[in-house]
CSV table of C-alpha atoms in Angstrom, one decimal:
chain,number,residue,atom,x,y,z
A,1,MET,CA,-16.0,-6.4,-4.0
A,2,THR,CA,-19.6,-6.4,-2.8
A,3,PRO,CA,-21.2,-3.1,-1.5
A,4,VAL,CA,-21.2,-4.6,2.1
A,5,MET,CA,-17.5,-5.4,2.0
A,6,ARG,CA,-16.8,-1.9,0.6
A,7,ARG,CA,-18.8,-0.3,3.5
A,8,CYS,CA,-16.9,-2.4,6.0
A,9,ILE,CA,-13.5,-1.3,4.6
A,10,LEU,CA,-14.7,2.3,4.6
A,11,LEU,CA,-15.9,2.1,8.2
A,12,ARG,CA,-12.5,0.6,9.3
A,13,VAL,CA,-10.5,3.2,7.6
A,14,TRP,CA,-12.7,6.0,9.0
A,15,LEU,CA,-12.0,4.5,12.5
A,16,PHE,CA,-8.3,4.6,11.7
A,17,VAL,CA,-8.5,8.3,10.8
A,18,LEU,CA,-10.6,9.2,13.9
A,19,VAL,CA,-8.3,7.3,16.3
A,20,THR,CA,-5.2,8.9,14.7
A,21,PHE,CA,-6.7,12.4,15.3
A,22,ALA,CA,-7.7,11.5,18.8
A,23,LEU,CA,-4.2,10.3,19.8
A,24,VAL,CA,-2.1,13.0,18.1
A,25,PRO,CA,-2.3,16.5,19.7
A,26,LEU,CA,-3.3,19.3,17.3
A,27,GLY,CA,-0.4,20.9,15.6
A,28,HIS,CA,2.0,18.2,16.9
A,29,PRO,CA,4.3,16.7,14.3
A,30,SER,CA,3.8,13.0,13.8
A,31,ALA,CA,6.4,10.6,15.0
A,32,SER,CA,7.3,11.1,11.6
A,33,ALA,CA,10.1,9.1,10.4
A,34,GLN,CA,8.6,6.6,8.0
A,35,VAL,CA,9.2,3.0,9.1
A,36,ASP,CA,10.7,0.9,6.3
A,37,THR,CA,7.9,-1.6,5.8
A,38,GLY,CA,9.0,-2.8,2.4
A,39,VAL,CA,6.2,-1.0,0.6
A,40,ILE,CA,7.1,2.1,-1.5
A,41,LEU,CA,4.7,4.8,-2.4
A,42,ARG,CA,5.8,7.1,-5.3
A,43,MET,CA,4.2,10.1,-7.0
A,44,VAL,CA,3.2,9.5,-10.6
A,45,SER,CA,1.4,12.8,-11.3
A,46,GLN,CA,-0.3,15.6,-9.5
A,47,SER,CA,-2.4,18.6,-10.6
A,48,ILE,CA,-0.1,21.6,-10.9
A,49,TRP,CA,-2.4,23.9,-9.0
A,50,ASN,CA,-5.9,23.7,-7.5
A,51,GLY,CA,-8.8,26.0,-6.8
A,52,PRO,CA,-12.6,26.0,-6.1
A,53,ALA,CA,-13.3,24.7,-9.6
A,54,LEU,CA,-10.1,22.6,-9.9
A,55,PRO,CA,-10.3,19.4,-7.8
A,56,LEU,CA,-7.1,17.8,-6.6
A,57,ARG,CA,-6.0,14.9,-8.9
A,58,ILE,CA,-3.2,12.6,-7.8
A,59,LEU,CA,-1.8,9.4,-9.2
A,60,VAL,CA,0.5,7.3,-6.9
A,61,ARG,CA,2.2,4.0,-7.5
A,62,ALA,CA,2.5,1.5,-4.7
A,63,THR,CA,5.2,-1.2,-5.0
A,64,ASN,CA,5.1,-4.2,-2.6
A,65,GLU,CA,8.7,-5.4,-2.0
A,66,THR,CA,7.7,-7.7,0.8
A,67,GLU,CA,6.8,-11.4,0.6
A,68,GLN,CA,3.3,-10.9,1.9
A,69,THR,CA,0.1,-10.1,-0.2
A,70,LEU,CA,-1.5,-6.9,1.0
A,71,ASP,CA,-5.3,-6.6,0.8
A,72,SER,CA,-8.1,-4.5,2.3
A,73,LEU,CA,-6.3,-1.5,0.8
A,74,ALA,CA,-7.2,2.1,1.2
A,75,VAL,CA,-5.4,5.4,0.5
A,76,VAL,CA,-6.1,8.1,3.1
A,77,LEU,CA,-5.7,11.7,2.0
A,78,THR,CA,-4.9,14.2,4.8
A,79,ILE,CA,-4.7,17.9,4.2
A,80,GLY,CA,-2.8,19.9,6.8
A,81,GLY,CA,-3.1,23.6,7.7
A,82,PRO,CA,-1.4,26.0,5.3
A,83,VAL,CA,2.3,26.5,5.6
A,84,ARG,CA,3.3,30.2,5.9
A,85,SER,CA,7.1,30.1,6.1
A,86,ARG,CA,9.9,28.4,4.2
A,87,SER,CA,11.1,26.5,7.3
A,88,VAL,CA,7.6,25.1,7.9
A,89,TYR,CA,7.3,24.2,4.3
A,90,GLU,CA,10.5,22.2,4.3
A,91,GLU,CA,9.4,20.5,7.5
A,92,SER,CA,6.1,19.5,5.9
A,93,LEU,CA,8.0,17.4,3.4
A,94,THR,CA,9.1,15.0,6.1
A,95,ALA,CA,6.7,15.6,9.0
A,96,ASP,CA,3.4,17.1,10.0
A,97,PRO,CA,4.2,20.6,11.3
A,98,THR,CA,0.6,21.9,11.1
A,99,SER,CA,-2.8,20.5,12.3
A,100,ALA,CA,-4.8,18.3,10.0
A,101,ILE,CA,-7.9,20.1,8.7
A,102,PHE,CA,-9.3,17.4,6.4
A,103,ALA,CA,-8.9,13.6,6.0
A,104,TYR,CA,-10.8,11.3,3.7
A,105,PRO,CA,-10.2,7.6,2.9
A,106,PHE,CA,-10.3,6.1,-0.6
A,107,PRO,CA,-10.9,2.3,-0.3
A,108,GLN,CA,-9.3,0.4,-3.1
A,109,THR,CA,-10.4,-2.9,-4.7
A,110,GLY,CA,-8.2,-5.9,-5.1
A,111,ALA,CA,-4.8,-6.7,-3.5
A,112,LEU,CA,-1.2,-6.0,-3.9
A,113,ALA,CA,0.9,-9.2,-4.5
A,114,PRO,CA,4.6,-9.5,-3.6
A,115,GLY,CA,6.7,-7.7,-6.2
A,116,GLU,CA,3.6,-6.1,-7.8
A,117,SER,CA,3.0,-2.4,-8.4
A,118,ARG,CA,-0.3,-0.7,-8.7
A,119,VAL,CA,-1.4,2.9,-9.5
A,120,PHE,CA,-4.1,4.5,-7.4
A,121,ALA,CA,-6.1,7.5,-8.5
A,122,ILE,CA,-7.3,10.2,-6.1
A,123,ARG,CA,-9.8,12.9,-7.0
A,124,GLN,CA,-10.9,15.3,-4.3
A,125,PRO,CA,-13.0,18.4,-4.8
A,126,LEU,CA,-11.8,21.3,-2.7
A,127,ASP,CA,-14.9,23.4,-2.3
A,128,PHE,CA,-14.6,23.4,1.5
A,129,LEU,CA,-11.3,25.4,1.2
A,130,GLN,CA,-13.1,28.3,-0.7
A,131,ALA,CA,-14.5,29.7,2.6
A,132,ARG,CA,-11.0,30.3,3.8
A,133,GLY,CA,-10.3,32.7,0.9
A,134,GLU,CA,-6.6,32.1,0.9
A,135,SER,CA,-4.1,31.5,-1.8
A,136,VAL,CA,-1.6,29.3,0.1
A,137,ILE,CA,0.3,26.0,0.1
A,138,TYR,CA,-1.4,23.1,1.9
A,139,PRO,CA,0.8,20.1,2.9
A,140,LEU,CA,-0.7,16.7,1.8
A,141,ARG,CA,-0.1,13.3,3.3
A,142,LEU,CA,-1.1,10.2,1.4
A,143,THR,CA,-1.1,7.1,3.6
A,144,LEU,CA,-1.5,3.6,2.2
A,145,LEU,CA,-3.3,1.2,4.5
A,146,ALA,CA,-3.5,-2.6,4.4
A,147,LYS,CA,-6.1,-4.0,6.9
A,148,ASP,CA,-6.0,-0.7,8.8
A,149,THR,CA,-2.3,-0.8,9.1
A,150,GLU,CA,-0.1,2.0,7.7
A,151,VAL,CA,2.3,0.5,5.2
A,152,ALA,CA,3.6,3.5,3.3
A,153,THR,CA,3.4,7.3,3.4
A,154,LEU,CA,4.0,10.0,0.8
A,155,ARG,CA,4.0,13.8,1.4
A,156,THR,CA,3.6,16.5,-1.2
A,157,PRO,CA,2.6,20.2,-1.3
A,158,MET,CA,-0.6,21.4,-2.9
A,159,VAL,CA,-0.9,24.9,-4.4
A,160,TYR,CA,-4.3,26.3,-3.8
A,161,LEU,CA,-5.4,29.6,-5.5
A,162,ALA,CA,-8.6,31.1,-4.1
A,163,GLU,CA,-9.0,33.3,-7.2
A,164,PRO,CA,-8.2,32.6,-10.8
A,165,PRO,CA,-4.7,33.8,-11.8
A,166,THR,CA,-4.8,37.0,-13.8
A,167,VAL,CA,-1.1,37.2,-14.7
A,168,HIS,CA,1.0,34.3,-16.1
A,169,LEU,CA,3.5,33.1,-13.5
A,170,ASN,CA,7.0,32.6,-14.9
A,171,LEU,CA,8.8,29.7,-13.2
A,172,ALA,CA,12.4,28.7,-13.1
A,173,SER,CA,14.0,25.5,-11.9
A,174,THR,CA,17.6,24.8,-11.0
A,175,TRP,CA,18.9,21.2,-11.0
A,176,VAL,CA,22.2,20.8,-9.2
A,177,PHE,CA,24.1,17.6,-10.0
A,178,ASP,CA,26.9,17.0,-7.5
A,179,ASP,CA,28.3,14.3,-5.2
A,180,PRO,CA,31.3,14.3,-2.8
A,181,VAL,CA,34.7,13.1,-4.0
A,182,GLN,CA,34.7,9.3,-3.6
A,183,PHE,CA,37.7,8.1,-5.5
A,184,GLY,CA,41.0,7.8,-3.7
A,185,PRO,CA,44.5,8.5,-5.0
A,186,ASP,CA,44.7,4.9,-6.3
A,187,ARG,CA,41.5,5.6,-8.4
A,188,ARG,CA,39.5,3.1,-6.4
A,189,LEU,CA,36.0,4.0,-5.3
A,190,MET,CA,35.8,4.4,-1.6
A,191,SER,CA,32.7,4.4,0.6
A,192,GLY,CA,30.1,6.9,-0.5
A,193,PRO,CA,26.6,7.4,-2.0
A,194,ILE,CA,27.4,7.7,-5.7
A,195,GLU,CA,26.6,4.1,-6.6
A,196,ALA,CA,23.2,4.4,-4.9
A,197,ASP,CA,22.6,7.8,-6.3
A,198,ILE,CA,23.1,6.7,-10.0
A,199,ALA,CA,21.3,3.4,-9.6
A,200,PRO,CA,17.7,3.2,-11.0
A,201,GLY,CA,15.5,5.1,-8.6
A,202,GLY,CA,18.5,6.9,-7.0
A,203,ARG,CA,18.8,10.6,-6.5
A,204,LEU,CA,20.8,11.5,-9.6
A,205,SER,CA,19.1,8.9,-11.8
A,206,ALA,CA,15.7,10.2,-10.8
A,207,MET,CA,16.8,13.8,-11.6
A,208,THR,CA,18.0,12.9,-15.1
A,209,ASP,CA,14.8,10.8,-15.8
A,210,ALA,CA,12.7,13.9,-14.8
A,211,LEU,CA,14.7,16.2,-17.1
A,212,ASN,CA,14.4,13.7,-19.9
A,213,GLY,CA,10.6,13.4,-19.6
A,214,SER,CA,8.2,13.3,-22.5
A,215,GLN,CA,7.7,17.1,-22.3
A,216,PRO,CA,11.1,18.8,-21.7
A,217,GLN,CA,10.9,22.1,-19.9
A,218,PHE,CA,13.2,25.1,-19.5
A,219,ALA,CA,15.8,24.3,-16.8
A,220,ASP,CA,19.0,25.6,-15.4
A,221,VAL,CA,21.3,22.6,-14.9
A,222,VAL,CA,24.4,22.9,-12.7
A,223,VAL,CA,27.0,20.1,-12.9
A,224,SER,CA,29.9,19.5,-10.6
A,225,PRO,CA,33.2,18.9,-12.6
A,226,VAL,CA,34.1,16.2,-10.0
A,227,LEU,CA,30.9,14.3,-10.6
A,228,ALA,CA,31.4,14.5,-14.3
A,229,ALA,CA,34.9,13.1,-14.0
A,230,GLU,CA,33.8,10.4,-11.6
A,231,LEU,CA,31.0,9.3,-13.9
A,232,ALA,CA,33.3,9.2,-16.9
A,233,HIS,CA,35.8,7.1,-14.9
A,234,MET,CA,33.1,4.7,-13.6
A,235,ALA,CA,31.6,4.2,-17.1
A,236,GLN,CA,34.9,2.6,-18.3
A,237,GLY,CA,34.9,0.1,-15.4
A,238,TYR,CA,36.4,0.6,-12.0
A,239,GLN,CA,37.4,-1.0,-8.7
A,240,ALA,CA,35.6,-0.4,-5.4
A,241,VAL,CA,36.8,-0.9,-1.9
A,242,ASN,CA,34.2,-2.8,0.2
A,243,ALA,CA,33.5,-2.1,3.9
A,244,ASP,CA,35.6,-5.1,4.9
A,245,GLY,CA,38.6,-3.8,2.9
A,246,SER,CA,38.2,-6.3,0.0
A,247,VAL,CA,38.2,-5.0,-3.5
A,248,ARG,CA,35.6,-5.7,-6.1
A,249,THR,CA,35.9,-5.1,-9.8
A,250,VAL,CA,33.0,-3.6,-11.8
A,251,PRO,CA,33.5,-4.1,-15.5
A,252,ALA,CA,32.3,-1.6,-18.1
A,253,GLY,CA,28.6,-2.2,-19.1
A,254,SER,CA,27.6,-3.8,-15.8
A,255,GLY,CA,26.4,-2.6,-12.4
A,256,GLY,CA,27.6,0.8,-11.4
A,257,ALA,CA,29.6,1.3,-14.6
A,258,ALA,CA,26.4,0.8,-16.7
A,259,ALA,CA,24.5,3.2,-14.4
A,260,ALA,CA,27.3,5.8,-14.7
A,261,ALA,CA,27.2,5.6,-18.5
A,262,ARG,CA,23.4,5.9,-18.5
A,263,VAL,CA,23.4,9.0,-16.2
A,264,LEU,CA,26.3,10.6,-18.2
A,265,SER,CA,24.5,10.0,-21.5
A,266,ALA,CA,21.3,11.4,-20.1
A,267,LEU,CA,23.1,14.5,-18.8
A,268,GLN,CA,24.7,15.0,-22.3
A,269,LYS,CA,21.3,14.8,-23.8
A,270,VAL,CA,19.9,17.4,-21.4
A,271,ALA,CA,22.9,19.7,-21.9
A,272,GLY,CA,22.4,19.6,-25.7
A,273,ARG,CA,18.8,20.8,-25.6
A,274,PRO,CA,18.1,24.5,-26.5
A,275,ARG,CA,15.9,24.8,-23.4
A,276,THR,CA,18.7,24.0,-21.0
A,277,GLU,CA,21.0,26.6,-19.5
A,278,LEU,CA,24.1,24.7,-18.5
A,279,ALA,CA,26.6,25.8,-15.8
A,280,ALA,CA,29.4,24.3,-13.8
A,281,LEU,CA,29.9,24.6,-10.1
A,282,PRO,CA,32.5,27.3,-9.4
A,283,TYR,CA,36.2,26.9,-8.7
A,284,GLY,CA,36.4,23.7,-10.8
A,285,ASP,CA,36.7,21.3,-7.9
A,286,ALA,CA,39.9,19.3,-8.3
A,287,SER,CA,39.6,15.5,-7.7
A,288,VAL,CA,42.1,13.8,-5.5
A,289,PRO,CA,43.5,11.5,-8.2
A,290,MET,CA,44.0,14.5,-10.5
A,291,VAL,CA,46.0,16.4,-7.8
A,292,TYR,CA,48.4,13.4,-7.4
A,293,ALA,CA,48.6,12.8,-11.1
A,294,SER,CA,49.6,16.4,-11.6
A,295,GLY,CA,52.6,16.0,-9.2
A,296,LEU,CA,50.9,18.1,-6.5
A,297,GLY,CA,50.6,15.3,-4.0
A,298,HIS,CA,53.2,16.8,-1.6
A,299,ASP,CA,51.0,19.9,-1.4
A,300,PHE,CA,47.7,18.0,-0.9
A,301,GLY,CA,47.5,18.7,2.9
A,302,ARG,CA,48.1,22.4,2.4
A,303,LEU,CA,45.6,22.5,-0.5
A,304,LEU,CA,43.0,20.7,1.6
A,305,VAL,CA,43.3,23.2,4.4
A,306,ARG,CA,43.1,26.2,2.1
A,307,GLY,CA,40.1,24.6,0.4
A,308,ARG,CA,38.2,24.4,3.7
């Protein structure tokens, strides 16, 4: 890319940022729900905490699942005003509850072909935050642009410490593995999220991948007995009822059965580590098939009412 082309892209992106700020009232959440454009932006890594001498470092991976080649790419970093309550923090993960105090575009060379993934690196000094003198959490929004059009968005918090920490901070993380009961009395899988949750990139699959990272950390892992029983059943092969009422068979070692076996194996690996504190959800949730198999089907209605 020639210097002239790079300046043109930078100018167009700056215009996008300025127009966005002009049209969105200060402090007003964006019309936030992210439109499904077929482009996915995922976090690869982020600096754990930042300060005056510790610039923000972020790696994000963009995947183009459309049939169009995306070019004239840029990643826009937007820093919102600090969040000062838990509710505002939770909202900042899906919307923009505070005013933007900083935005900067990072033009990217090359294009993103259909089916291709690329990793973009962001490095931003944070000297301008030093004058605020606050140790707070700032919400970040990373926006991927293609020809000045927003195609993907990623939100993440940034921990900013105005002064160097003087005491080590002990952190604890709790990972809860659960899913609603989705097998009927006939041991067929009904409609529910479990197949999507255990598929590559799904919620439960992503959690096990994170816990089985290259540098395992101390973690409290809480597992639902119902989920464990359902995964064990699915791993052996199962039948599922489709939305139209038809039944499909998933053999062991394929599709959802293979995904269930992989997640179950990953959980067993995590549970066996000395750095893992394992616990089960209380009351030992009974699955519907087990209730009927135990001859308690005639009491199911009463048990369901009491359980609620």
